[in-house]
Amino acid sequence: MSTSAIITMVIIQGTVTIIAARIYYLVMNPPKDSEKPYQNKEE
Amino acid sequence: MSSKESNQAWGSRLGLILAMAGSAVGLANFLRFPIQAVENGGGAFLIPYLVCFVVMGIPLLWVEWSVGRLGGKSGHHSTPFMFDKMTKGWLWKFTGVFGIFTNMVVIAYYSYIESWSLGYIIQTVMGTFNGLGQTGVAHYFSEYTNFLSGSFGGSAFSLVIFLLTLFINVYILSKGISGIEKVARIGMPLLLLFGALLAVKGLTLGTSGASAAVPDANAWEGLNFLWEVKFDSLLDPKVWLAAAGQIFFTLGLGWGFIQAYASYVDAKDDIALNAMASGFTNEFVEIVIGSLILIPLASGYLGLDWVKENASFGMAFQTMPYLFDQLGSILGPIAGVLWFGLLFFAGITSSLAMGTPWMGFFESKFDWTRSKSAWSLGLVALLLGLPAVIFYEYGVLDEFDFWVGTVSLVVLAMIETIIFSWVFGLEKGWKEITEGAEIKVPTIFKFLLKYITPTLIIIVFLSAVFTPENNDWLGYIGGLFQGEGWEFDSSSIVSKIMYSDLHQQIADTTDPDKLELLKDKMLYSKISRFILTAAFAFMVYLVYIANKRMEKKEN
């Protein structure tokens, strides 16, 4: 594989994996209702 | 007022996300994406792909989740009355018919393709593909799917497995949302595991698959072809349209099942983060796992030149069994079971999603029980699926897939973004997206939702209507300014309506047998279109009746 292909593959796959992992971390560790970003505005 | 049956809810957040992700993850992740990337600039394809994911995919996910949860608050579990709730005027609910019609038709033939996966798992375990060779494997698929011209043995098994697959879907649907959630909680992790194992093989195969017949076979060449960045492809509108189309199909947008699933989300629960989670799960499967299986494995045994000429959806069943056979008598069947098992889980989590709008409609609007709704769907799927199965070689499945599995999705997405951003109003829509949200949604998405996303979808739709010959957008647009005409590609909606491709083939052929087949294809195509029109009209009528029932209850 060429260097540019390897770099492209690693960067893109790595970025998607990191973002997905971060999202799942947030899903598994949700904020309390009072800490939700739009909670105060609703109230 | 919603029926007791429609007062269901997701058991857990993870179950909801896995079910939503599963609804999107399908054959396209493993087959369509790598081929689209190869045909549209390799690594450079990821640029328009990711741009379209951000400006069209994510906003549309939020729209569909919001529409669903909003509808669910009033006991609506399918798009007709979700749209009705968001609009004034009697007509809008009928535009929502697409959100049931699409799923009702596609589940019929999608479950047939899904059944191929199950059938091929069984055949792999039985050793059917051992030593069969590349031609033999392709011939087996032909026998498996052609009822009319093949030997009955292969296709009888195929029919039995199709009926079994339909039964499995109906049974799980009859258990409601909790049944679907159980399948997702088991199927999705297994899919990820199977995919990861095959991806490792794809990454490490290298040149070890080369043979005397194909001494230059090299898996890394396939990976290189897929990921090498060809920046000049970014100037071609065809590449951007392909990227937008891929985002559309891969995320399950425009079907109506995301809305149906979301209608069972509690009114105060987050949807912004959940939608991102399901979307990124799909992207992980597509970009990280899906890209590391088909192309490298095929290149590693058959060579890159073969892949360039033959890469297609059919490879999954016509080629992969041969590739796995090269791994030997122990690893080969294991890899085959992993691959077809992966496709089966991807398929069933999608087909269950397709069943949900029908279930939600009949449970909430006609007070049907879950069992009655599920079995009625099974019957309809069988009635619509059998022509697609039996007359496969006459193109009935392709006809259904074009109009319903392609055009219909874009139409619904166009309608719902216009409703969400312009008719219902973006301020109210934004409030729906952010209600209960656990993340701050960047306000730039307000602008995207109002102007960019609807515009992009309209462009995707119009491009499908007027596709120029060979997708040569630059050439034909330039030619228009010079007073030249516009030749439609055979894949364009205009050409399809006029049967341009079939007429041309009929005019060109001199073989009497081929001429007969082409004329039969045209006849079956017309019958298929009649069936689809009748099915759509039937759903419109049912929505009309449901509306009358609702008005009577309110009075």
XYZ file of C-alpha atoms in Angstrom:
598
model
C 0.000 0.000 0.000
C 1.174 3.513 -0.700
C 1.997 5.794 2.201
C -0.809 8.218 1.304
C -3.373 5.401 1.220
C -2.243 4.116 4.600
C -2.326 7.605 6.110
C -5.778 8.297 4.640
C -7.136 4.995 5.898
C -5.699 5.392 9.400
C -6.824 9.008 9.785
C -10.367 8.470 8.557
C -10.977 5.152 10.266
C -9.308 6.408 13.413
C -11.406 9.579 13.487
C -14.672 7.685 13.004
C -13.706 5.190 15.711
C -12.742 7.903 18.196
C -15.926 9.902 17.594
C -18.067 6.769 17.897
C -16.306 5.781 21.127
C -16.779 9.286 22.529
C -20.468 9.229 21.671
C -20.956 5.857 23.333
C -19.102 7.139 26.400
C -21.588 10.005 26.589
C -24.489 7.587 26.108
C -23.278 5.372 28.938
C -22.561 8.361 31.220
C -25.523 10.675 30.638
C -25.805 13.980 32.475
C -28.373 14.408 35.225
C -31.617 16.032 34.105
C -30.616 19.308 35.736
C -27.308 19.298 33.820
C -28.824 18.777 30.376
C -27.969 21.748 28.104
C -31.587 22.682 27.298
C -33.165 21.806 30.637
C -33.193 25.299 32.158
C -34.623 26.830 28.994
C -37.473 24.304 29.026
C -38.265 25.180 32.634
C -56.124 7.559 21.469
C -53.576 4.813 21.045
C -54.403 1.159 21.455
C -53.015 -0.905 24.296
C -50.762 -2.678 21.782
C -49.182 0.576 20.657
C -48.331 1.643 24.211
C -44.945 0.022 23.953
C -41.565 1.433 24.837
C -37.908 0.547 24.420
C -36.564 -1.456 27.354
C -33.187 0.254 27.431
C -31.307 3.043 25.738
C -28.650 0.694 24.408
C -31.354 -1.552 22.978
C -32.899 1.432 21.190
C -29.563 2.569 19.759
C -28.587 -0.941 18.642
C -32.008 -1.428 17.020
C -31.737 1.933 15.232
C -28.187 1.187 14.154
C -29.253 -2.286 13.083
C -32.060 -0.852 10.988
C -29.465 1.122 9.050
C -26.652 -1.430 8.945
C -27.384 -3.740 6.063
C -25.954 -5.293 2.975
C -25.128 -1.841 1.621
C -22.507 -1.260 4.321
C -20.472 -4.230 3.150
C -21.262 -4.252 -0.536
C -22.412 -0.878 -1.807
C -19.990 1.404 0.045
C -16.708 -0.187 -1.043
C -17.884 -0.390 -4.645
C -19.064 3.233 -4.629
C -15.704 4.297 -3.206
C -13.772 2.326 -5.816
C -15.865 3.844 -8.627
C -15.663 7.407 -7.329
C -12.119 8.349 -6.486
C -11.063 5.913 -3.784
C -9.898 7.688 -0.646
C -11.030 11.020 -2.078
C -14.636 9.730 -2.057
C -14.534 9.995 1.721
C -14.371 13.793 1.459
C -17.764 14.304 -0.242
C -19.075 11.331 1.724
C -18.232 12.846 5.101
C -19.382 16.320 4.012
C -22.748 14.836 3.003
C -22.887 12.927 6.284
C -22.557 16.192 8.214
C -24.809 18.457 6.109
C -27.438 15.916 5.090
C -27.117 12.688 7.064
C -27.032 13.994 10.624
C -29.682 16.706 10.078
C -32.024 14.196 8.449
C -31.473 11.741 11.299
C -32.495 14.459 13.752
C -35.519 15.325 11.620
C -36.687 11.711 11.448
C -36.123 10.994 15.145
C -37.977 14.226 16.035
C -40.883 13.530 13.701
C -41.155 10.065 15.224
C -41.031 11.075 18.879
C -43.454 13.932 18.246
C -45.897 11.580 16.554
C -45.495 9.033 19.325
C -46.616 11.590 21.914
C -50.044 11.477 20.233
C -50.067 7.738 19.668
C -49.011 7.889 16.006
C -46.498 5.231 15.026
C -46.263 5.713 11.274
C -45.627 8.716 9.060
C -49.103 9.509 7.645
C -50.496 10.795 10.931
C -47.139 12.094 12.115
C -47.191 14.435 9.096
C -50.848 15.166 9.764
C -50.007 16.275 13.295
C -47.305 18.644 12.036
C -49.396 20.313 9.350
C -52.772 21.845 8.644
C -54.785 20.575 5.726
C -55.990 17.104 4.862
C -53.506 16.290 2.088
C -50.247 15.966 4.005
C -51.163 12.703 5.684
C -51.352 11.021 2.294
C -47.794 12.050 1.469
C -46.836 10.096 4.563
C -48.131 6.929 2.888
C -44.657 6.536 1.394
C -43.422 5.801 4.919
C -45.521 2.623 5.078
C -45.670 1.717 1.367
C -41.885 1.666 0.963
C -41.387 -0.714 3.853
C -44.326 -2.932 2.922
C -42.918 -3.558 -0.555
C -39.226 -3.660 0.244
C -39.606 -6.113 3.123
C -41.104 -8.517 0.572
C -37.982 -8.791 -1.539
C -35.443 -7.745 1.080
C -36.421 -10.723 3.215
C -35.794 -12.870 0.129
C -32.234 -11.534 -0.174
C -31.874 -11.909 3.595
C -32.958 -15.537 3.178
C -30.066 -16.086 0.761
C -27.738 -15.351 3.689
C -29.483 -17.937 5.845
C -29.526 -20.461 3.023
C -25.860 -19.901 2.305
C -24.960 -20.385 5.995
C -26.604 -23.799 5.790
C -24.971 -24.647 2.468
C -21.564 -23.552 3.783
C -21.893 -25.825 6.807
C -22.988 -28.656 4.507
C -19.856 -28.157 2.406
C -21.727 -27.351 -0.814
C -19.086 -24.876 -1.952
C -16.062 -27.074 -1.192
C -13.997 -27.424 -4.346
C -16.773 -25.995 -6.499
C -14.524 -23.441 -8.185
C -15.332 -19.882 -9.176
C -17.615 -20.806 -12.073
C -19.364 -23.458 -10.028
C -20.129 -21.017 -7.213
C -21.561 -18.481 -9.664
C -23.612 -21.222 -11.342
C -24.945 -22.365 -7.954
C -26.269 -18.844 -7.325
C -27.962 -18.881 -10.698
C -29.642 -22.207 -9.856
C -30.537 -20.899 -6.391
C -32.407 -17.870 -7.717
C -33.840 -18.876 -11.092
C -37.046 -20.790 -10.527
C -38.084 -20.780 -14.112
C -34.947 -21.770 -15.978
C -32.877 -23.440 -13.274
C -33.155 -26.966 -11.904
C -35.897 -27.094 -9.312
C -33.706 -28.530 -6.554
C -31.700 -25.423 -5.785
C -34.587 -23.062 -6.017
C -36.938 -25.279 -3.984
C -34.508 -24.997 -1.079
C -34.336 -21.244 -1.704
C -38.130 -20.978 -1.524
C -38.302 -22.959 1.728
C -35.633 -20.763 3.333
C -37.473 -17.638 2.124
C -40.658 -18.843 3.821
C -38.661 -19.654 6.969
C -37.083 -16.182 6.962
C -40.480 -14.532 6.548
C -41.797 -16.627 9.411
C -38.875 -15.611 11.652
C -39.530 -11.938 10.885
C -43.272 -12.249 11.507
C -42.706 -14.130 14.768
C -40.297 -11.522 16.123
C -42.538 -8.649 15.002
C -45.466 -10.275 16.814
C -43.459 -9.885 20.029
C -43.412 -6.127 19.506
C -40.654 -3.648 20.232
C -39.231 -5.834 23.006
C -38.757 -8.686 20.518
C -36.950 -6.404 18.087
C -34.781 -5.063 20.895
C -33.732 -8.586 21.936
C -32.677 -9.403 18.366
C -30.700 -6.149 18.146
C -28.924 -6.751 21.471
C -27.778 -10.169 20.257
C -27.438 -9.605 16.528
C -25.532 -6.335 16.476
C -22.661 -7.372 18.771
C -22.354 -10.630 16.827
C -22.355 -8.681 13.555
C -19.574 -6.461 14.889
C -17.572 -9.463 16.075
C -17.968 -11.377 12.797
C -17.135 -8.250 10.829
C -14.047 -7.543 12.913
C -12.715 -11.080 12.404
C -13.215 -10.871 8.637
C -11.712 -7.366 8.564
C -8.579 -8.647 10.290
C -8.316 -11.278 7.557
C -8.756 -8.592 4.914
C -5.994 -6.503 6.453
C -3.542 -9.346 6.870
C -4.159 -11.456 3.739
C -1.532 -9.631 1.709
C -0.121 -11.801 -1.074
C -0.760 -15.128 0.623
C -3.862 -15.670 -1.490
C -1.967 -15.605 -4.779
C -2.170 -18.776 -6.842
C -0.762 -20.171 -10.068
C -3.884 -18.873 -11.830
C -3.551 -15.389 -10.303
C 0.080 -14.935 -9.264
C -0.264 -11.156 -8.816
C -3.210 -11.333 -6.453
C -2.577 -8.941 -3.595
C -5.064 -7.825 -0.933
C -3.044 -4.690 -0.178
C -3.427 -3.581 -3.788
C -7.172 -3.697 -3.257
C -6.873 -1.649 -0.082
C -4.590 0.764 -1.873
C -7.089 1.169 -4.729
C -9.856 1.798 -2.222
C -7.993 4.327 -0.073
C -5.587 6.026 -2.497
C -6.711 9.625 -2.742
C -7.604 10.806 -6.259
C -8.294 14.495 -5.711
C -9.308 15.259 -9.299
C -12.425 13.148 -8.783
C -13.722 15.856 -6.422
C -14.394 18.106 -9.402
C -16.859 15.608 -10.864
C -20.494 16.219 -9.796
C -21.094 12.480 -10.260
C -18.844 11.768 -7.266
C -20.698 14.212 -5.009
C -24.037 12.789 -6.095
C -22.776 9.271 -5.471
C -21.639 10.311 -2.004
C -24.994 11.909 -1.207
C -26.775 8.819 -2.477
C -24.614 6.512 -0.384
C -25.232 8.548 2.792
C -28.911 8.402 2.055
C -29.098 4.649 1.694
C -26.617 3.725 4.358
C -28.358 5.654 7.145
C -31.813 4.297 6.335
C -33.185 7.781 5.615
C -36.516 8.311 3.883
C -37.895 4.885 4.755
C -40.243 5.713 7.599
C -38.881 3.167 10.066
C -36.654 5.588 11.967
C -39.765 7.631 12.679
C -41.631 4.457 13.694
C -38.868 3.357 16.079
C -38.540 6.868 17.525
C -42.285 7.011 18.182
C -41.702 4.593 21.069
C -39.129 6.880 22.713
C -40.309 8.615 25.857
C -41.265 12.256 25.267
C -38.597 13.595 27.621
C -35.748 11.310 26.537
C -32.844 12.493 24.454
C -32.910 11.980 20.716
C -30.044 14.263 19.618
C -27.285 12.112 21.110
C -29.134 8.861 20.404
C -29.428 9.752 16.728
C -25.692 10.520 16.584
C -24.943 7.203 18.289
C -26.937 5.170 15.808
C -25.533 7.170 12.877
C -21.940 6.743 13.960
C -22.436 3.054 14.666
C -23.488 2.724 11.044
C -20.478 4.734 9.901
C -18.130 2.622 12.000
C -19.489 -0.557 10.420
C -19.280 0.966 6.946
C -15.969 2.808 6.949
C -13.953 0.755 9.409
C -15.257 -2.778 8.967
C -17.076 -2.830 5.627
C -14.158 -1.366 3.714
C -11.777 -4.075 4.934
C -13.649 -7.149 3.743
C -14.983 -7.362 0.181
C -12.354 -5.470 -1.816
C -9.189 -6.760 -0.095
C -10.406 -10.370 0.060
C -11.433 -10.348 -3.601
C -8.176 -8.638 -4.646
C -6.201 -11.044 -2.523
C -7.468 -14.091 -4.403
C -8.676 -12.844 -7.760
C -6.463 -9.831 -8.322
C -7.211 -6.149 -8.514
C -7.929 -6.196 -12.254
C -10.702 -8.720 -11.713
C -12.164 -6.545 -8.923
C -12.129 -3.447 -11.128
C -14.066 -5.254 -13.838
C -16.448 -7.301 -11.736
C -17.061 -5.545 -8.426
C -20.809 -5.657 -7.821
C -23.491 -6.446 -5.287
C -23.684 -10.000 -6.604
C -20.155 -10.737 -5.437
C -21.464 -11.419 -1.937
C -23.034 -14.691 -3.084
C -21.460 -15.369 -6.465
C -17.826 -14.925 -5.519
C -17.254 -14.867 -1.754
C -17.959 -18.608 -1.217
C -15.179 -19.366 -3.714
C -12.793 -16.994 -1.889
C -13.525 -18.577 1.466
C -12.976 -22.039 -0.002
C -9.384 -20.955 -0.686
C -8.820 -20.646 3.071
C -8.908 -24.416 3.462
C -11.267 -27.022 4.831
C -11.411 -25.588 8.379
C -10.979 -21.826 8.048
C -13.010 -21.711 4.848
C -16.363 -22.814 6.316
C -15.734 -20.713 9.430
C -15.141 -17.616 7.308
C -18.194 -18.442 5.198
C -20.407 -18.759 8.262
C -18.988 -15.470 9.613
C -19.667 -13.658 6.324
C -23.167 -14.983 5.693
C -23.975 -14.773 9.397
C -22.950 -11.135 9.314
C -25.145 -10.510 6.262
C -28.058 -12.301 7.908
C -27.848 -10.226 11.104
C -27.465 -7.070 9.030
C -30.479 -8.121 7.016
C -32.816 -9.158 9.807
C -32.227 -6.065 11.922
C -33.171 -4.047 8.839
C -36.208 -6.122 7.834
C -37.602 -5.956 11.382
C -37.350 -2.177 11.165
C -39.224 -2.280 7.856
C -42.053 -4.169 9.542
C -42.534 -1.558 12.267
C -44.443 1.164 10.345
C -47.071 -1.376 9.228
C -47.316 -2.760 12.772
C -47.603 0.719 14.272
C -50.222 1.809 11.752
C -52.578 -1.131 12.255
C -52.123 -1.358 16.018
C -52.757 2.321 16.641
C -55.279 3.116 13.907
C -57.289 -0.101 13.590
C -56.764 -1.492 17.126
C -55.300 -4.680 15.710
C -53.364 -6.962 17.994
C -49.636 -7.354 17.479
C -50.181 -10.881 16.251
C -52.783 -9.878 13.667
C -50.629 -6.980 12.457
C -47.564 -9.199 12.125
C -49.301 -12.040 10.301
C -51.080 -9.648 7.943
C -47.702 -8.121 7.078
C -46.307 -11.589 6.506
C -49.152 -12.354 4.116
C -48.698 -9.099 2.196
C -44.925 -9.639 2.075
C -45.499 -13.134 0.706
C -47.945 -11.918 -1.944
C -45.578 -9.185 -3.059
C -42.435 -11.253 -2.533
C -43.438 -14.334 -4.538
C -43.507 -12.505 -7.904
C -40.099 -11.007 -7.064
C -38.791 -14.465 -6.155
C -40.300 -16.546 -8.950
C -39.828 -14.018 -11.726
C -36.395 -12.859 -10.539
C -34.820 -13.384 -13.984
C -37.493 -11.157 -15.551
C -36.411 -8.223 -13.422
C -39.421 -7.953 -11.081
C -37.165 -7.532 -8.021
C -35.109 -4.898 -9.828
C -38.272 -3.028 -10.777
C -39.547 -3.029 -7.186
C -36.114 -2.012 -5.941
C -35.803 0.923 -8.316
C -39.177 2.542 -7.700
C -39.635 1.685 -4.047
C -36.164 0.987 -2.715
C -34.647 4.008 -4.443
C -37.051 6.675 -5.739
C -39.637 6.414 -2.958
C -37.050 7.039 -0.228
C -35.879 10.303 -1.714
C -39.468 11.451 -2.236
C -40.355 10.880 1.428
C -37.166 12.578 2.615
C -37.880 15.590 0.393
C -41.426 15.875 1.744
C -40.479 15.484 5.378
C -37.659 18.048 5.333
C -39.967 20.582 3.690
C -42.655 19.813 6.282
C -40.188 19.941 9.185
C -38.331 23.111 8.235
C -40.952 25.103 6.348
C -44.483 23.918 7.121
C -44.218 22.855 10.758
C -41.576 25.536 11.145
C -37.948 25.285 12.087
C -38.379 26.988 15.460
C -40.833 24.308 16.557
C -38.708 21.653 14.883
C -35.585 22.821 16.681
C -37.441 22.648 19.966
C -38.326 19.029 19.180
C -34.721 18.108 18.412
C -33.352 19.763 21.557
C -36.058 18.614 23.984
C -34.310 16.323 26.446
C -31.076 16.570 24.459
C -27.939 15.528 26.312
C -25.644 17.372 23.923
C -25.604 20.955 22.741
C -26.695 20.907 19.109
C -24.595 23.456 17.172
C -26.837 26.280 15.961
C -25.237 26.084 12.496
C -27.528 23.087 12.007
C -30.521 25.465 12.064
C -29.204 27.001 8.848
C -28.381 23.574 7.425
C -31.836 22.215 8.254
C -33.643 25.180 6.758
C -31.702 25.676 3.547
C -28.929 23.174 2.825
C -30.422 19.785 3.677
C -33.691 20.304 1.755
C -31.779 21.754 -1.196
C -29.375 18.805 -1.275
C -32.200 16.291 -1.211
C -34.007 18.099 -4.014
C -30.751 18.052 -6.006
C -30.353 14.306 -5.322
C -33.918 13.737 -6.521
C -33.608 15.864 -9.655
C -30.269 14.286 -10.484
C -31.926 10.862 -10.326
C -34.703 12.090 -12.638
C -32.418 13.653 -15.251
C -29.177 11.611 -14.975
C -27.192 12.300 -18.151
C -25.629 9.531 -20.203
C -22.654 7.934 -18.409
C -23.211 10.378 -15.533
C -21.296 12.944 -17.556
C -22.734 15.959 -15.738
C -19.922 18.325 -16.647
C -20.110 17.373 -20.294
C -23.873 17.713 -20.696
C -24.263 20.848 -18.581
C -21.502 22.443 -20.635
C -23.232 21.220 -23.776
C -26.536 22.848 -22.736
C -24.878 26.254 -22.780
C -23.765 25.536 -26.313
C -27.248 24.610 -27.397
C -26.636 20.872 -27.413
C -29.211 18.334 -26.299
C -29.409 16.133 -23.209
C -29.088 12.360 -23.442
C -30.573 10.521 -20.475
C -28.670 7.692 -18.893
C -30.480 4.339 -18.761
C -30.520 4.639 -14.947
C -32.396 7.965 -14.986
C -36.037 8.034 -13.912
C -36.999 9.550 -17.259
C -35.407 6.639 -19.128
C -36.940 4.097 -16.795
C -40.441 5.520 -17.307
C -39.984 5.338 -21.072
C -38.248 1.922 -21.086
C -35.494 3.531 -23.158
C -32.901 0.906 -22.259
C -35.161 -2.056 -23.032
C -36.315 -0.488 -26.325
C -32.682 0.013 -27.309
C -31.751 -3.564 -26.409
C -34.729 -4.886 -28.378
C -33.735 -2.801 -31.383
C -30.111 -3.968 -31.151
C -30.556 -7.702 -30.610
C -30.695 -10.265 -33.414
C -30.892 -13.340 -31.163
C -34.530 -14.545 -31.142
C -34.231 -16.049 -27.628
C -32.812 -12.839 -26.236
C -35.501 -10.829 -28.024
C -38.167 -13.013 -26.414
C -36.616 -12.497 -22.973
C -36.435 -8.719 -23.439
C -40.072 -8.524 -24.498
C -41.016 -10.638 -21.479
C -38.985 -8.322 -19.235
C -40.931 -5.362 -20.528
C -44.237 -7.105 -19.877
C -43.229 -8.121 -16.352
C -42.003 -4.613 -15.706
C -45.401 -3.188 -16.649
C -47.161 -5.723 -14.434
C -44.790 -4.846 -11.570
C -45.566 -1.150 -11.937
C -49.263 -1.915 -11.897
C -48.822 -3.954 -8.699
C -46.889 -1.123 -7.051
C -49.454 1.480 -8.075
C -52.272 -0.705 -6.746
C -50.396 -1.276 -3.466
C -49.843 2.463 -3.026
C -53.487 3.230 -3.802
C -54.526 0.570 -1.289
C -52.424 2.218 1.445
C -53.875 5.640 0.588
C -57.341 4.148 0.994
C -56.422 2.613 4.358
C -55.122 5.971 5.602
C -58.409 7.529 4.475
C -60.365 4.903 6.430
C -58.121 5.334 9.473
C -58.722 9.065 9.366
C -62.484 8.538 9.263
C -62.230 6.223 12.274
C -60.213 8.815 14.177
C -62.680 11.583 13.385
C -65.553 9.360 14.526
C -63.806 8.600 17.828
C -63.142 12.283 18.440
C -66.776 13.115 17.798
